Amino acid sequence: MSDALLQVRGIGISFGGLKAVQDFSLSLPRGGLYGLIGPNGAGKTTAFNLLTGVYQAQSGTVELDGRRIERLKPHEIAHAGLSRTFQNIRLFGELSVLDNVMLACHCRGRHTLLGTVLRLSRFVRQEAAMRRRATSLLELFGLARLADEQAKSLPYGDQRRLEICRALATEPKVLLLDEPAAGMNPSEKKSLAASIRDIRDRFAMTILLIEHDMGLVMDICEQITVLDYGVTIAQGPPRQVQQDPRVIEAYLGEPAKA
Amino acid sequence: MQSLADNLAHQPARGVRDRVLAQAPWGVALLVALVVHFVLGPVLGPYWSQVATQAAIAVMLAVSLNIVNGYTGQFSIGHAGFAAVGGFTGAAVSYYGALALWGGATKQEGFLVPGEWLMVGGSLLGAVLAAGLGYIVGLPALRLRGDYLAIVTLGFGEIVRVLLQISGPQLFEADDLRSSGFKQWFPPPLGGAQGFTGVPTYASLFWVGLFAALVCIVAYRIKFSSPGRALLSSREDEIAARAMGVNLARYKVRAFVLAAALAGLAGGLYAHTGVVMQPREAGFIKSFEIIIFVVLGGLGSISGVVLAAIGLTVLPEILRDPQRLIEAWGLLAAVGVLATVGGVAMRRSGSRWAPLAVGLGATALGLLAVALVASGANALMRSATGDPQANIGKYRMIFYSLMLIGAMLLRPQGLMGVREVWDHFRRARPAPGRPGGAAT
């Protein structure tokens, strides 16, 4: 699969003696919506942190649209077109909702100290363009009416949506969602599933999704990778993965010996 | 969804009028400085003009430190070191420049005399030197946070102080300067432990007012801009800021460089206010004074730290001799009562300026209360001790400290938090469009 937009080959990292992620590979085609699941502590978020440069991979390569990114710094990876949300929400709490999204537009702009201090034309027009883009993203997520609120004052579900909105504002090629449904009730999860599909279709986005809960992933993902103790134990379409005995074992424990 | 580049391409070009208006604040700053110099100065008289000058310099120092400690959330306690670098540079340029050019450093009378331009040039040179040091001190900030970075900056301030302490003796005469060789200039003749004296007092209300206004405009324009958001985001959450594509290393160092440059400028002017420039100007006690302005005003709030810097510079002077305030009791009482009553009425009618009126009234009444209590205490002390000269003023720093403790207990986030004064005048909440919980 050489036409993959995100091509991960055998990345791994250990913390001391703990092999958090081993030999993790993934081939995510353009426009794909893939899932990464596994029990608690399986290394899902560590895998995301490796992809986004929070941790440096000790082995393996990551290629985004033909460009090697595994040695880049987190902000360079964001520039390259990989954006993410966080499992434990990491918004800029004191800033307004609009500023959170405008900040994410920052990396696509050009900035000079002189232009900023003198309010030169380039700066003013760029700020206006950022504001317009951020506002239309917020409208899309039903957050526009909250634009002036402090991000930390938003209800939980809105904060999760704002994280996705902010990640999209960096104009990514690939979007990584880390447990977007965590803490949501079944009806919220349903509407989240609809909006994730909607994002994929509307932005022609390529998405990799971590989820703890199988239901949502089975529902929307085309391909699923299952991690357990840092090792990939299954990879394939939802139905196949669901019936894989190793996956059932990882989630439910070993079958009782008769 | 359009990309930012598409959005930018569709953004209309800016008219000439907008371009000119964007530069209007600089003109306003100049106008304000002229009014302060020619109208406020004579009204205040020499003593309170000097207090106002020190307040303006405090504003510059507080607003510049706010860029590092407030915007980016780093903790620098070496700010006085940068100010001292600018201060001694400005002092040396002005003093030795005057000796070389005019044979003596006596003050030239008049407005915008050549000596004043020498001061401006020296202060700008001081700002450049301080910026260079800011770059060097900013580099550890890439690896260190919080307490650890604080110790690095503390070390920097102390190095500056010690270097000033062991600098060579000041050259007082034009002849000394002319005959000086390498021996006199290494270490540079900055006065050593005796300090550097005789710098002409060119830092008039015009210059400090102008530069304080310019510093505030620069700080404001940076805070409310894309680079400003990048600085603020690093204070909120570094991991998220990096993941959103902010080059934190670059912005942290830039914050240090800019803050150091503005502090150097402030220091350069300070050297021209008639003080003896001593090595302790670089020490951490001075740095802490600036930190108190920033923390009390609200980390990140420009208007908050401006108010705190002015208030904390003026307050000890008021406490020094409460009699001055008692003489103005009629004015204070009238302003206080009218503004408070007016403010309450405005709040009833929903005016967004109500907090301003109430704040003004409360300040006036508070000052009056301070004056009354202080003069009452004076009277008590005088009758108790039988000393007609007894003055509560010598205990003023105790009241000052108690007030700081009280302020921190009541408002640990500072006067303004991260917000600006005018944010509090907005209506409490924009009218809600529809109830919450609506899905995408």
PDB file of C-alpha atoms in Angstrom, chain A residues 62-199:
ATOM      1  CA  VAL A  62       6.488   7.519  10.096  1.00  0.00           C
ATOM      2  CA  GLU A  63       5.694   8.926   6.675  1.00  0.00           C
ATOM      3  CA  LEU A  64       3.034  11.586   6.176  1.00  0.00           C
ATOM      4  CA  ASP A  65       2.188  12.192   2.532  1.00  0.00           C
ATOM      5  CA  GLY A  66       5.594  10.907   1.480  1.00  0.00           C
ATOM      6  CA  ARG A  67       7.522  12.953   4.058  1.00  0.00           C
ATOM      7  CA  ARG A  68       9.397  11.383   6.971  1.00  0.00           C
ATOM      8  CA  ILE A  69       8.205  12.988  10.224  1.00  0.00           C
ATOM      9  CA  GLU A  70       9.385  10.702  13.026  1.00  0.00           C
ATOM     10  CA  ARG A  71      12.343  12.932  13.914  1.00  0.00           C
ATOM     11  CA  LEU A  72      10.452  16.230  13.766  1.00  0.00           C
ATOM     12  CA  LYS A  73       9.402  18.338  16.765  1.00  0.00           C
ATOM     13  CA  PRO A  74       5.718  18.457  17.724  1.00  0.00           C
ATOM     14  CA  HIS A  75       5.112  21.895  16.156  1.00  0.00           C
ATOM     15  CA  GLU A  76       6.852  20.819  12.944  1.00  0.00           C
ATOM     16  CA  ILE A  77       4.626  17.753  12.785  1.00  0.00           C
ATOM     17  CA  ALA A  78       1.589  20.016  13.165  1.00  0.00           C
ATOM     18  CA  HIS A  79       2.918  22.108  10.253  1.00  0.00           C
ATOM     19  CA  ALA A  80       3.434  18.943   8.234  1.00  0.00           C
ATOM     20  CA  GLY A  81      -0.283  18.235   8.606  1.00  0.00           C
ATOM     21  CA  LEU A  82      -0.897  15.950  11.573  1.00  0.00           C
ATOM     22  CA  SER A  83      -3.217  17.298  14.246  1.00  0.00           C
ATOM     23  CA  ARG A  84      -4.762  15.759  17.301  1.00  0.00           C
ATOM     24  CA  THR A  85      -7.137  16.043  20.203  1.00  0.00           C
ATOM     25  CA  PHE A  86      -6.339  14.972  23.726  1.00  0.00           C
ATOM     26  CA  GLN A  87      -7.869  12.292  25.893  1.00  0.00           C
ATOM     27  CA  ASN A  88      -7.721  14.521  28.969  1.00  0.00           C
ATOM     28  CA  ILE A  89      -8.987  17.756  27.450  1.00  0.00           C
ATOM     29  CA  ARG A  90      -6.184  20.270  26.920  1.00  0.00           C
ATOM     30  CA  LEU A  91      -7.863  23.490  25.910  1.00  0.00           C
ATOM     31  CA  PHE A  92      -6.386  26.917  26.648  1.00  0.00           C
ATOM     32  CA  GLY A  93      -8.790  27.403  29.537  1.00  0.00           C
ATOM     33  CA  GLU A  94      -8.318  31.112  30.233  1.00  0.00           C
ATOM     34  CA  LEU A  95      -8.583  32.069  26.573  1.00  0.00           C
ATOM     35  CA  SER A  96     -11.870  32.572  24.812  1.00  0.00           C
ATOM     36  CA  VAL A  97     -13.366  29.863  22.641  1.00  0.00           C
ATOM     37  CA  LEU A  98     -12.640  31.956  19.548  1.00  0.00           C
ATOM     38  CA  ASP A  99      -9.013  32.541  20.605  1.00  0.00           C
ATOM     39  CA  ASN A 100      -8.534  28.796  21.081  1.00  0.00           C
ATOM     40  CA  VAL A 101      -9.443  28.206  17.451  1.00  0.00           C
ATOM     41  CA  MET A 102      -7.633  31.307  16.161  1.00  0.00           C
ATOM     42  CA  LEU A 103      -4.472  30.132  17.894  1.00  0.00           C
ATOM     43  CA  ALA A 104      -4.656  26.914  15.918  1.00  0.00           C
ATOM     44  CA  CYS A 105      -4.796  28.990  12.703  1.00  0.00           C
ATOM     45  CA  HIS A 106      -1.504  30.564  13.822  1.00  0.00           C
ATOM     46  CA  CYS A 107       0.691  27.887  12.272  1.00  0.00           C
ATOM     47  CA  ARG A 108      -0.651  28.602   8.775  1.00  0.00           C
ATOM     48  CA  GLY A 109       0.114  32.319   8.991  1.00  0.00           C
ATOM     49  CA  ARG A 110       3.206  34.472   8.631  1.00  0.00           C
ATOM     50  CA  HIS A 111       4.154  36.630  11.579  1.00  0.00           C
ATOM     51  CA  THR A 112       6.606  39.467  12.087  1.00  0.00           C
ATOM     52  CA  LEU A 113       7.149  41.579  15.190  1.00  0.00           C
ATOM     53  CA  LEU A 114       7.126  44.793  13.163  1.00  0.00           C
ATOM     54  CA  GLY A 115       3.919  43.865  11.365  1.00  0.00           C
ATOM     55  CA  THR A 116       2.257  43.061  14.676  1.00  0.00           C
ATOM     56  CA  VAL A 117       3.348  46.205  16.500  1.00  0.00           C
ATOM     57  CA  LEU A 118       2.654  48.564  13.592  1.00  0.00           C
ATOM     58  CA  ARG A 119      -0.558  46.759  12.601  1.00  0.00           C
ATOM     59  CA  LEU A 120       0.640  46.594   8.997  1.00  0.00           C
ATOM     60  CA  SER A 121      -1.784  45.531   6.286  1.00  0.00           C
ATOM     61  CA  ARG A 122      -0.549  41.985   6.020  1.00  0.00           C
ATOM     62  CA  PHE A 123      -1.093  41.530   9.764  1.00  0.00           C
ATOM     63  CA  VAL A 124      -4.558  43.092   9.843  1.00  0.00           C
ATOM     64  CA  ARG A 125      -5.795  41.126   6.857  1.00  0.00           C
ATOM     65  CA  GLN A 126      -4.346  37.900   8.198  1.00  0.00           C
ATOM     66  CA  GLU A 127      -6.000  38.448  11.602  1.00  0.00           C
ATOM     67  CA  ALA A 128      -9.321  39.065   9.849  1.00  0.00           C
ATOM     68  CA  ALA A 129      -8.875  35.928   7.762  1.00  0.00           C
ATOM     69  CA  MET A 130      -8.092  33.908  10.892  1.00  0.00           C
ATOM     70  CA  ARG A 131     -11.128  35.297  12.652  1.00  0.00           C
ATOM     71  CA  ARG A 132     -13.347  34.481   9.707  1.00  0.00           C
ATOM     72  CA  ARG A 133     -12.020  30.979   9.376  1.00  0.00           C
ATOM     73  CA  ALA A 134     -12.245  30.319  13.116  1.00  0.00           C
ATOM     74  CA  THR A 135     -15.791  31.679  13.220  1.00  0.00           C
ATOM     75  CA  SER A 136     -16.975  29.504  10.361  1.00  0.00           C
ATOM     76  CA  LEU A 137     -15.425  26.438  12.018  1.00  0.00           C
ATOM     77  CA  LEU A 138     -17.180  27.303  15.274  1.00  0.00           C
ATOM     78  CA  GLU A 139     -20.463  27.702  13.412  1.00  0.00           C
ATOM     79  CA  LEU A 140     -20.011  24.276  11.907  1.00  0.00           C
ATOM     80  CA  PHE A 141     -19.676  22.792  15.384  1.00  0.00           C
ATOM     81  CA  GLY A 142     -22.527  24.788  16.888  1.00  0.00           C
ATOM     82  CA  LEU A 143     -20.118  26.709  19.119  1.00  0.00           C
ATOM     83  CA  ALA A 144     -20.345  30.153  17.519  1.00  0.00           C
ATOM     84  CA  ARG A 145     -22.686  31.529  20.165  1.00  0.00           C
ATOM     85  CA  LEU A 146     -20.062  30.651  22.806  1.00  0.00           C
ATOM     86  CA  ALA A 147     -17.194  32.365  20.947  1.00  0.00           C
ATOM     87  CA  ASP A 148     -16.513  34.944  23.682  1.00  0.00           C
ATOM     88  CA  GLU A 149     -16.799  32.566  26.625  1.00  0.00           C
ATOM     89  CA  GLN A 150     -13.707  31.317  28.400  1.00  0.00           C
ATOM     90  CA  ALA A 151     -12.970  27.808  27.169  1.00  0.00           C
ATOM     91  CA  LYS A 152     -12.841  26.408  30.692  1.00  0.00           C
ATOM     92  CA  SER A 153     -16.398  27.577  31.373  1.00  0.00           C
ATOM     93  CA  LEU A 154     -17.869  25.371  28.634  1.00  0.00           C
ATOM     94  CA  PRO A 155     -19.800  22.219  29.454  1.00  0.00           C
ATOM     95  CA  TYR A 156     -17.886  18.997  28.969  1.00  0.00           C
ATOM     96  CA  GLY A 157     -19.409  17.955  25.652  1.00  0.00           C
ATOM     97  CA  ASP A 158     -18.761  21.410  24.154  1.00  0.00           C
ATOM     98  CA  GLN A 159     -15.151  21.257  25.337  1.00  0.00           C
ATOM     99  CA  ARG A 160     -14.691  17.973  23.508  1.00  0.00           C
ATOM    100  CA  ARG A 161     -16.185  19.455  20.340  1.00  0.00           C
ATOM    101  CA  LEU A 162     -14.018  22.555  20.708  1.00  0.00           C
ATOM    102  CA  GLU A 163     -10.929  20.317  20.823  1.00  0.00           C
ATOM    103  CA  ILE A 164     -11.896  18.764  17.493  1.00  0.00           C
ATOM    104  CA  CYS A 165     -12.667  22.198  16.087  1.00  0.00           C
ATOM    105  CA  ARG A 166      -9.278  23.501  17.215  1.00  0.00           C
ATOM    106  CA  ALA A 167      -7.465  20.508  15.736  1.00  0.00           C
ATOM    107  CA  LEU A 168      -9.172  21.088  12.391  1.00  0.00           C
ATOM    108  CA  ALA A 169      -8.137  24.746  12.418  1.00  0.00           C
ATOM    109  CA  THR A 170      -4.495  23.744  11.914  1.00  0.00           C
ATOM    110  CA  GLU A 171      -5.521  22.470   8.460  1.00  0.00           C
ATOM    111  CA  PRO A 172      -4.366  18.894   8.992  1.00  0.00           C
ATOM    112  CA  LYS A 173      -4.096  16.166   6.413  1.00  0.00           C
ATOM    113  CA  VAL A 174      -4.629  13.561   9.096  1.00  0.00           C
ATOM    114  CA  LEU A 175      -6.663  14.046  12.249  1.00  0.00           C
ATOM    115  CA  LEU A 176      -5.966  11.959  15.346  1.00  0.00           C
ATOM    116  CA  LEU A 177      -8.827  11.780  17.831  1.00  0.00           C
ATOM    117  CA  ASP A 178      -7.902  10.484  21.286  1.00  0.00           C
ATOM    118  CA  GLU A 179     -11.001   9.035  22.956  1.00  0.00           C
ATOM    119  CA  PRO A 180     -13.401  11.714  21.708  1.00  0.00           C
ATOM    120  CA  ALA A 181     -16.344   9.911  23.318  1.00  0.00           C
ATOM    121  CA  ALA A 182     -14.805   9.582  26.778  1.00  0.00           C
ATOM    122  CA  GLY A 183     -17.329  10.512  29.433  1.00  0.00           C
ATOM    123  CA  MET A 184     -20.232  10.859  27.008  1.00  0.00           C
ATOM    124  CA  ASN A 185     -23.615   9.220  27.405  1.00  0.00           C
ATOM    125  CA  PRO A 186     -25.028   6.937  24.658  1.00  0.00           C
ATOM    126  CA  SER A 187     -27.016   9.675  22.910  1.00  0.00           C
ATOM    127  CA  GLU A 188     -24.039  12.047  22.916  1.00  0.00           C
ATOM    128  CA  LYS A 189     -21.890   9.257  21.526  1.00  0.00           C
ATOM    129  CA  LYS A 190     -24.379   8.743  18.740  1.00  0.00           C
ATOM    130  CA  SER A 191     -24.302  12.390  17.735  1.00  0.00           C
ATOM    131  CA  LEU A 192     -20.492  12.375  18.004  1.00  0.00           C
ATOM    132  CA  ALA A 193     -20.321   9.407  15.632  1.00  0.00           C
ATOM    133  CA  ALA A 194     -22.460  11.350  13.175  1.00  0.00           C
ATOM    134  CA  SER A 195     -20.240  14.408  13.386  1.00  0.00           C
ATOM    135  CA  ILE A 196     -17.041  12.397  12.941  1.00  0.00           C
ATOM    136  CA  ARG A 197     -18.440  10.916   9.743  1.00  0.00           C
ATOM    137  CA  ASP A 198     -19.557  14.386   8.753  1.00  0.00           C
ATOM    138  CA  ILE A 199     -16.054  15.807   9.299  1.00  0.00           C
TER     139      ILE A 199
END
